[in-house]
Coordinates of C-alpha atoms in Angstrom, one line a residue:
M1 CA 0.9 7.3 -45.3
K2 CA -1.7 6.6 -42.7
K3 CA -5.3 5.8 -43.3
R4 CA -8.3 6.2 -40.9
V5 CA -10.4 3.3 -39.7
S6 CA -13.3 5.0 -41.4
D7 CA -11.6 5.0 -44.7
S8 CA -12.0 1.2 -45.2
K9 CA -15.0 0.4 -42.9
T10 CA -17.4 -1.8 -44.9
E11 CA -20.9 -3.1 -44.4
Q12 CA -22.7 -5.8 -46.2
A13 CA -26.2 -7.2 -45.8
H14 CA -27.6 -10.7 -46.7
L15 CA -31.2 -11.9 -46.6
L16 CA -31.0 -15.5 -45.3
M17 CA -32.5 -18.0 -47.8
P18 CA -32.7 -21.8 -47.8
Q19 CA -29.3 -22.3 -49.4
H20 CA -27.7 -20.5 -46.5
L21 CA -29.1 -22.8 -43.8
N22 CA -27.9 -26.0 -42.1
P23 CA -30.2 -29.0 -41.5
Y24 CA -31.4 -27.4 -38.2
G25 CA -32.7 -24.3 -40.1
R26 CA -30.0 -22.0 -38.9
L27 CA -27.4 -20.0 -40.7
F28 CA -24.7 -22.5 -41.8
G29 CA -21.3 -21.6 -40.2
G30 CA -19.4 -22.2 -43.3
V31 CA -21.6 -19.7 -45.3
L32 CA -20.9 -17.1 -42.6
M33 CA -17.2 -17.9 -42.6
Q34 CA -17.1 -17.2 -46.4
W35 CA -19.0 -13.9 -46.0
I36 CA -16.6 -12.8 -43.2
D37 CA -13.6 -13.7 -45.3
V38 CA -14.9 -11.8 -48.4
L39 CA -15.8 -8.8 -46.3
A40 CA -12.4 -8.8 -44.5
G41 CA -10.7 -9.0 -47.9
I42 CA -12.6 -5.9 -49.1
V43 CA -11.8 -4.0 -46.0
G44 CA -8.1 -4.9 -46.4
R45 CA -8.1 -4.0 -50.0
R46 CA -9.6 -0.6 -49.3
H47 CA -7.0 0.0 -46.6
C48 CA -4.1 -0.9 -48.7
G49 CA -5.2 -0.1 -52.2
I50 CA -3.8 -3.5 -53.4
V51 CA -4.7 -7.2 -53.3
V52 CA -4.7 -8.9 -49.9
T53 CA -4.9 -12.5 -48.9
T54 CA -6.1 -14.2 -45.7
A55 CA -3.4 -15.2 -43.3
S56 CA -5.6 -16.5 -40.5
I57 CA -8.9 -16.2 -38.8
D58 CA -7.8 -15.6 -35.3
N59 CA -11.1 -15.8 -33.6
L60 CA -14.6 -16.8 -34.6
T61 CA -17.2 -16.7 -31.9
F62 CA -20.8 -17.8 -32.7
I63 CA -23.0 -16.0 -30.1
H64 CA -26.5 -16.5 -31.5
P65 CA -28.1 -18.3 -34.4
A66 CA -29.8 -16.6 -37.4
Y67 CA -32.8 -18.1 -39.2
I68 CA -34.5 -18.0 -42.6
N69 CA -35.8 -14.6 -43.8
Q70 CA -33.7 -12.7 -41.2
M71 CA -31.3 -10.0 -42.5
V72 CA -27.7 -10.6 -41.5
V73 CA -25.4 -7.5 -41.5
L74 CA -21.6 -7.8 -41.4
V75 CA -19.5 -4.8 -40.5
G76 CA -15.7 -4.8 -40.9
C77 CA -13.0 -2.5 -40.0
V78 CA -9.2 -2.5 -39.5
T79 CA -8.2 -2.7 -35.9
Y80 CA -4.5 -3.1 -36.0
V81 CA -1.7 -3.1 -38.6
G82 CA 1.8 -4.5 -38.5
H83 CA 4.4 -4.2 -41.2
T84 CA 2.7 -6.3 -44.0
S85 CA -0.4 -7.5 -42.3
M86 CA -3.5 -6.1 -40.7
E87 CA -6.1 -7.3 -38.3
I88 CA -9.7 -6.8 -39.3
R89 CA -12.6 -7.2 -37.0
V90 CA -15.9 -8.4 -38.6
D91 CA -19.0 -8.2 -36.5
T92 CA -22.1 -9.9 -37.7
Y93 CA -25.6 -8.9 -36.6
V94 CA -29.2 -9.9 -37.2
E95 CA -31.1 -6.7 -38.1
E96 CA -34.7 -6.4 -37.1
M97 CA -37.4 -4.7 -39.2
D98 CA -37.1 -1.6 -37.0
G99 CA -33.3 -1.4 -37.6
N100 CA -32.2 -2.7 -34.2
R101 CA -29.2 -5.1 -34.4
E102 CA -28.2 -8.0 -32.2
L103 CA -24.6 -9.2 -32.4
I104 CA -24.5 -12.9 -33.4
N105 CA -20.8 -13.3 -34.3
R106 CA -17.4 -11.6 -33.9
A107 CA -14.3 -12.6 -35.9
Y108 CA -10.8 -11.3 -36.2
V109 CA -9.1 -11.9 -39.6
V110 CA -5.5 -11.3 -40.4
M111 CA -4.9 -10.2 -44.0
V112 CA -1.5 -9.7 -45.7
A113 CA -1.0 -7.3 -48.6
I114 CA 0.7 -8.9 -51.6
D115 CA 2.2 -7.8 -54.9
K116 CA 1.7 -9.4 -58.3
E117 CA 4.3 -12.0 -57.6
G118 CA 2.7 -13.0 -54.3
N119 CA 5.3 -11.3 -52.1
S120 CA 4.1 -9.4 -49.0
M121 CA 4.1 -5.6 -49.1
V122 CA 4.2 -2.9 -46.5
V123 CA 0.6 -1.8 -45.4
P124 CA -0.3 1.8 -44.6
G125 CA -0.4 2.8 -41.0
L126 CA -3.6 3.4 -39.1
E127 CA -4.6 6.8 -37.8
L128 CA -6.6 6.4 -34.6
E129 CA -9.2 9.0 -34.0
T130 CA -11.3 7.8 -31.1
E131 CA -10.8 6.2 -27.7
C132 CA -12.6 3.1 -28.9
E133 CA -10.2 2.8 -31.9
R134 CA -7.2 3.2 -29.5
A135 CA -8.6 0.5 -27.2
E136 CA -9.1 -1.8 -30.2
W137 CA -5.5 -1.1 -31.3
E138 CA -4.1 -2.0 -27.9
N139 CA -6.2 -5.3 -27.9
G140 CA -5.1 -5.9 -31.5
K141 CA -1.4 -5.5 -30.5
K142 CA -1.9 -8.1 -27.7
R143 CA -3.5 -10.5 -30.2
Y144 CA -0.7 -9.9 -32.7
D145 CA 1.9 -10.7 -30.0
L146 CA 0.0 -13.8 -29.1
R147 CA -0.2 -15.0 -32.7
K148 CA 3.7 -14.5 -32.9
L149 CA 4.1 -16.5 -29.7
R150 CA 1.8 -19.3 -31.0
R151 CA 3.8 -19.5 -34.3
R152 CA 7.1 -19.8 -32.4
E153 CA 5.6 -22.5 -30.3
G154 CA 4.2 -24.4 -33.3
Y155 CA 0.5 -23.7 -32.9

């Protein structure tokens, strides 16, 4: 059975408070990484309908900082699926009072579906509905192949 990208797309918002900041007054990267991992897990769980676990964070690009009292919005969606794993893109934005968003981070997270014994399970396919989703799938396939090559080469 295939699922649409929209079936598992998830959005979360956080108001930046002092406990989220590093000594420079910016969003602490580790806090953002935790939020990204949690959101990717929710997206993966919604796609599979079962528990998932993080296999890797393939790419994490910090583009701009975020500061106290800013609203940070994370948007996650499935971009590519293999046999037992799926790639999830998580975009992070700072949202202004007028609703405009500026991209501050993009991450690609690989999640694996697992059963109660911790064994990997087959994930549903992905029904691509738009040209953007098809392009993301093609790029996801390239990243998947690159990850396989890196594993073979010991990276």
